[in-house]
Structures are given as C-alpha cells and as structure tokens.
Amino acid sequence: MKTKSSAYYQREYRKRLREQGLVKKEVWIRPDNTRLLAALEKQLRLATIKVGGEEFVELNQEIGVSVMADNLKSWTTESLFEALKGTELFVGGNASMEMIDGVDPTIHITMNDYGDLPVFLTVSGEQIIVESVLWEVSEINDVVAFNEAILRTHKYFPLSTISMDKMSDGSDYYHMFGALSSTSILHNVVFEIEVLASNVIQATFAYNGFLRLSAEAQ
C-alpha cells in the first residue's frame, strides 16, 4: 500500500478542527516563547478562558507547573511505550499507539487530532527519535529548488528537522524528525510528539507549492 503524503493528513487535521468549532488565528511571537504558545494553544482549544478570572489563574498555574520532579532515567523503547500509556495524550484519546517489534522496536503513534497522522518513535542509544513521513521525492516538482527552500526555512519549525531517507520499497522520501536525549523527562517526550505533528501539518502548508499534485490542480 502506497504511503499517504502529509497533505492528506493536513486536510484531515483541518477538517477535524473545523468540526470542533475551532478557528485559525495568526500570531507573532518571539522564538523563545514557542513552547509557551504551544501549551497555551492546547489549553485554549479545551475551554473558554476568562482573562483575570479564576479560569485564567488555573491555566497559568498548569502551564507553570514544574516538571523537574521526574527522576532522570534512560528510556528504552519498551519502557517509554509503557510510560506513554498513562499520559493525557493517550488516555484522553487524542492519540493511540502500538509497538512494532523487530531488531529495533518502534512505537507507531496515530495522532487522532491531526487527521490520524502517523508518527514513529524509537529509542536508539542516547537519543529518542520522533519522525513522520512528508512526501516521496517523486512528488516534488523541482527537487533542487525544494531542497534549497528547506535549507533556508526549516529552522522556522521549532524542534524539528527535515531529512531525505530511503524506505523499504527503495524509494526516497522526505521525513520530518525531532531528537532528544534518552534521559528526557516524559513531559518533554510528549511535547516533542505533539510539536512534530503540528510541524508536519505546517510544513505541508508552507511547501505546498512544490508538490506536483498541487501544481496540477492549479
């Protein structure tokens, strides 16, 4: 079965957001506030916040909760899989996951809130790698121009990088991935997963003009 491109998941993601009654708003912030904005956006999707009221105070306290209480430990793919089961992301049904056994076990995560976007997580040595497929190289109408655009702009997607990798069918695909230490606290691992999913959707929108399908539709 041919791998679906990130454009498909972007359409599904937007559809589900609209079905929830949500609207898109553009904001301009300093780069070092990216993490705070992501946390705020997540909370603002859940309920109306009254600035200055008790609801705002509770939101502010939740975002500011220290996560340093977790003891540093080196994760394995298996131990991380068990720990993730108890996080809000999975308990609340925003995502689901399964373990893919093999020489290098991999966690296959389905981001339900992002149009069922598939994300893959693996612990390898001292790193946790979180990645998702963008497009097959053959779907790009000008590979040279696209590669230059990536080199100049991928820094605008916080915590994520784009690479080109060969898949099991022998075809080259663009991937978006994030990496963090295998001793990272669980909160940061979940954050990495959510940021990657969001960045895949944003990258699909940003680079849409390089896709053959998009060009043919114009």
Short mmCIF file of C-alpha atoms in Angstrom, two decimals:
data_model
loop_
_atom_site.label_atom_id
_atom_site.label_comp_id
_atom_site.label_asym_id
_atom_site.label_seq_id
_atom_site.Cartn_x
_atom_site.Cartn_y
_atom_site.Cartn_z
CA MET A 1 0.00 0.00 0.00
CA LYS A 2 1.39 3.39 -1.04
CA THR A 3 2.34 5.68 1.84
CA LYS A 4 -0.04 8.63 2.19
CA SER A 5 1.62 12.03 1.98
CA SER A 6 1.40 14.64 4.71
CA ALA A 7 -1.00 16.67 2.52
CA TYR A 8 -3.69 14.04 3.17
CA TYR A 9 -3.23 14.30 6.93
CA GLN A 10 -3.23 18.10 6.73
CA ARG A 11 -6.66 18.02 5.09
CA GLU A 12 -7.97 15.60 7.70
CA TYR A 13 -6.45 17.66 10.51
CA ARG A 14 -8.12 20.88 9.36
CA LYS A 15 -11.42 19.10 8.83
CA ARG A 16 -11.44 17.81 12.40
CA LEU A 17 -10.53 21.19 13.84
CA ARG A 18 -13.41 22.82 11.96
CA GLU A 19 -15.77 20.09 13.16
CA GLN A 20 -14.79 21.03 16.73
CA GLY A 21 -15.85 24.62 16.07
CA LEU A 22 -12.27 25.93 16.18
CA VAL A 23 -10.94 28.81 14.07
CA LYS A 24 -7.41 29.65 12.93
CA LYS A 25 -5.71 32.82 14.23
CA GLU A 26 -2.23 34.02 13.23
CA VAL A 27 0.05 35.30 15.99
CA TRP A 28 3.53 36.80 16.07
CA ILE A 29 5.81 35.92 18.98
CA ARG A 30 9.47 35.79 19.95
CA PRO A 31 11.11 32.43 19.03
CA ASP A 32 11.95 31.64 22.64
CA ASN A 33 8.23 31.72 23.52
CA THR A 34 7.33 28.94 21.08
CA ARG A 35 6.94 26.32 23.78
CA LEU A 36 4.70 28.56 25.87
CA LEU A 37 2.50 29.32 22.86
CA ALA A 38 2.09 25.62 22.12
CA ALA A 39 0.96 24.99 25.70
CA LEU A 40 -1.44 27.94 25.57
CA GLU A 41 -2.90 26.84 22.25
CA LYS A 42 -3.54 23.36 23.58
CA GLN A 43 -5.41 24.71 26.60
CA LEU A 44 -7.38 27.30 24.61
CA ARG A 45 -8.80 24.52 22.46
CA LEU A 46 -10.39 22.93 25.51
CA ALA A 47 -12.42 25.75 27.06
CA THR A 48 -13.10 29.48 27.15
CA ILE A 49 -10.59 31.30 29.34
CA LYS A 50 -11.65 34.49 31.16
CA VAL A 51 -8.62 36.74 31.41
CA GLY A 52 -8.27 37.89 35.02
CA GLY A 53 -10.70 35.27 36.29
CA GLU A 54 -10.15 32.02 38.15
CA GLU A 55 -10.01 30.08 34.88
CA PHE A 56 -7.03 32.13 33.72
CA VAL A 57 -5.27 31.66 37.04
CA GLU A 58 -5.74 27.89 36.81
CA LEU A 59 -4.42 27.89 33.24
CA ASN A 60 -1.39 29.93 34.23
CA GLN A 61 -0.66 27.57 37.12
CA GLU A 62 -0.97 24.49 34.91
CA ILE A 63 1.44 25.83 32.31
CA GLY A 64 3.88 26.87 35.01
CA VAL A 65 3.91 23.55 36.84
CA SER A 66 7.46 22.32 37.31
CA VAL A 67 8.25 19.06 35.56
CA MET A 68 11.59 18.63 37.28
CA ALA A 69 10.08 16.27 39.84
CA ASP A 70 10.51 13.36 37.44
CA ASN A 71 13.70 11.46 38.13
CA LEU A 72 16.11 11.34 35.21
CA LYS A 73 16.26 7.89 33.72
CA SER A 74 17.40 6.44 30.45
CA TRP A 75 14.42 5.23 28.44
CA THR A 76 14.18 2.17 26.25
CA THR A 77 11.53 1.94 23.53
CA GLU A 78 9.66 -0.61 25.65
CA SER A 79 9.75 1.38 28.90
CA LEU A 80 8.73 4.56 27.10
CA PHE A 81 5.82 2.75 25.48
CA GLU A 82 4.51 1.72 28.92
CA ALA A 83 5.01 5.21 30.37
CA LEU A 84 3.27 6.95 27.47
CA LYS A 85 0.13 4.85 28.06
CA GLY A 86 -0.60 6.88 31.19
CA THR A 87 -0.15 10.36 29.67
CA GLU A 88 -3.06 12.65 28.85
CA LEU A 89 -2.27 12.47 25.13
CA PHE A 90 -3.17 8.78 25.03
CA VAL A 91 -5.56 8.43 27.96
CA GLY A 92 -7.69 11.24 26.54
CA GLY A 93 -7.87 9.61 23.11
CA ASN A 94 -6.01 12.37 21.30
CA ALA A 95 -3.59 9.72 20.06
CA SER A 96 -3.21 5.95 20.04
CA MET A 97 -0.16 3.76 19.66
CA GLU A 98 1.13 0.26 19.10
CA MET A 99 4.52 -1.39 19.42
CA ILE A 100 6.15 -2.67 16.25
CA ASP A 101 8.54 -5.44 17.28
CA GLY A 102 11.80 -6.04 15.48
CA VAL A 103 15.56 -5.75 15.84
CA ASP A 104 14.93 -2.08 16.67
CA PRO A 105 11.44 -1.86 18.23
CA THR A 106 9.42 1.16 17.14
CA ILE A 107 6.34 2.83 18.59
CA HIS A 108 3.76 3.63 15.91
CA ILE A 109 1.68 6.58 17.08
CA THR A 110 -1.54 7.67 15.39
CA MET A 111 -2.24 11.35 16.07
CA ASN A 112 -6.03 11.29 16.05
CA ASP A 113 -6.32 15.07 16.40
CA TYR A 114 -4.10 15.55 13.35
CA GLY A 115 -6.10 13.58 10.81
CA ASP A 116 -4.65 10.25 12.03
CA LEU A 117 -1.15 11.38 11.11
CA PRO A 118 1.31 8.50 11.74
CA VAL A 119 4.35 9.30 13.89
CA PHE A 120 7.12 6.86 14.72
CA LEU A 121 9.21 6.90 17.90
CA THR A 122 12.38 4.92 18.57
CA VAL A 123 14.94 4.99 21.36
CA SER A 124 18.40 4.45 19.91
CA GLY A 125 21.33 4.64 22.30
CA GLU A 126 21.36 8.08 23.87
CA GLN A 127 18.68 9.50 21.59
CA ILE A 128 14.90 9.38 21.22
CA ILE A 129 13.93 9.89 17.58
CA VAL A 130 10.40 11.03 16.69
CA GLU A 131 9.64 11.19 12.96
CA SER A 132 6.93 11.30 10.33
CA VAL A 133 6.84 10.97 6.54
CA LEU A 134 6.28 14.13 4.48
CA TRP A 135 6.34 13.17 0.79
CA GLU A 136 8.00 10.86 -1.69
CA VAL A 137 10.73 12.70 -3.60
CA SER A 138 8.93 11.91 -6.86
CA GLU A 139 6.00 14.06 -5.68
CA ILE A 140 8.17 17.21 -5.76
CA ASN A 141 8.06 19.23 -8.98
CA ASP A 142 11.52 20.81 -8.58
CA VAL A 143 13.75 18.86 -6.19
CA VAL A 144 16.72 21.24 -6.42
CA ALA A 145 14.62 24.30 -5.62
CA PHE A 146 12.78 22.44 -2.88
CA ASN A 147 15.98 21.29 -1.20
CA GLU A 148 17.26 24.87 -1.21
CA ALA A 149 13.97 26.10 0.26
CA ILE A 150 14.22 23.53 3.05
CA LEU A 151 17.77 24.55 3.92
CA ARG A 152 16.71 28.17 4.14
CA THR A 153 13.44 27.76 6.04
CA HIS A 154 13.31 24.53 8.10
CA LYS A 155 14.64 26.46 11.11
CA TYR A 156 11.21 28.07 11.37
CA PHE A 157 9.75 24.74 12.50
CA PRO A 158 10.82 24.55 16.17
CA LEU A 159 12.46 21.34 17.39
CA SER A 160 12.13 19.60 14.01
CA THR A 161 14.39 18.96 11.02
CA ILE A 162 13.73 17.60 7.53
CA SER A 163 15.77 14.75 6.04
CA MET A 164 15.68 12.51 2.96
CA ASP A 165 15.61 8.77 3.67
CA LYS A 166 15.19 5.59 1.65
CA MET A 167 12.15 3.49 2.54
CA SER A 168 11.81 -0.30 2.42
CA ASP A 169 10.36 -0.12 -1.12
CA GLY A 170 13.59 1.53 -2.32
CA SER A 171 12.01 4.95 -2.86
CA ASP A 172 13.36 8.17 -1.36
CA TYR A 173 11.07 10.09 0.97
CA TYR A 174 11.32 13.37 2.86
CA HIS A 175 10.86 12.95 6.60
CA MET A 176 10.45 15.41 9.43
CA PHE A 177 12.03 14.39 12.70
CA GLY A 178 12.95 15.57 16.15
CA ALA A 179 15.58 14.18 18.51
CA LEU A 180 16.00 14.46 22.26
CA SER A 181 18.04 12.76 24.95
CA SER A 182 17.04 9.27 26.09
CA THR A 183 17.09 10.68 29.64
CA SER A 184 14.46 13.31 28.81
CA ILE A 185 11.53 13.59 31.19
CA LEU A 186 8.24 12.13 29.99
CA HIS A 187 6.63 15.57 29.70
CA ASN A 188 9.23 16.62 27.12
CA VAL A 189 8.80 13.43 25.10
CA VAL A 190 5.06 14.04 24.82
CA PHE A 191 5.72 17.67 23.90
CA GLU A 192 8.14 16.54 21.17
CA ILE A 193 5.49 14.23 19.70
CA GLU A 194 2.86 16.98 19.64
CA VAL A 195 5.22 19.61 18.22
CA LEU A 196 6.35 17.26 15.46
CA ALA A 197 2.77 16.52 14.44
CA SER A 198 1.99 20.23 14.34
CA ASN A 199 5.14 20.97 12.35
CA VAL A 200 4.31 18.31 9.74
CA ILE A 201 0.97 20.00 9.13
CA GLN A 202 2.57 23.45 8.99
CA ALA A 203 5.33 22.23 6.64
CA THR A 204 2.75 20.76 4.28
CA PHE A 205 1.08 24.16 4.10
CA ALA A 206 4.37 26.05 3.71
CA TYR A 207 5.81 23.83 0.95
CA ASN A 208 2.55 23.05 -0.82
CA GLY A 209 3.66 24.89 -3.96
CA PHE A 210 6.44 22.35 -4.57
CA LEU A 211 4.06 19.38 -4.78
CA ARG A 212 3.21 18.07 -8.25
CA LEU A 213 -0.38 17.37 -7.20
CA SER A 214 -0.78 20.99 -6.07
CA ALA A 215 0.70 22.32 -9.32
CA GLU A 216 -1.54 20.12 -11.46
CA ALA A 217 -4.62 21.29 -9.59
CA GLN A 218 -3.92 24.96 -10.37
#
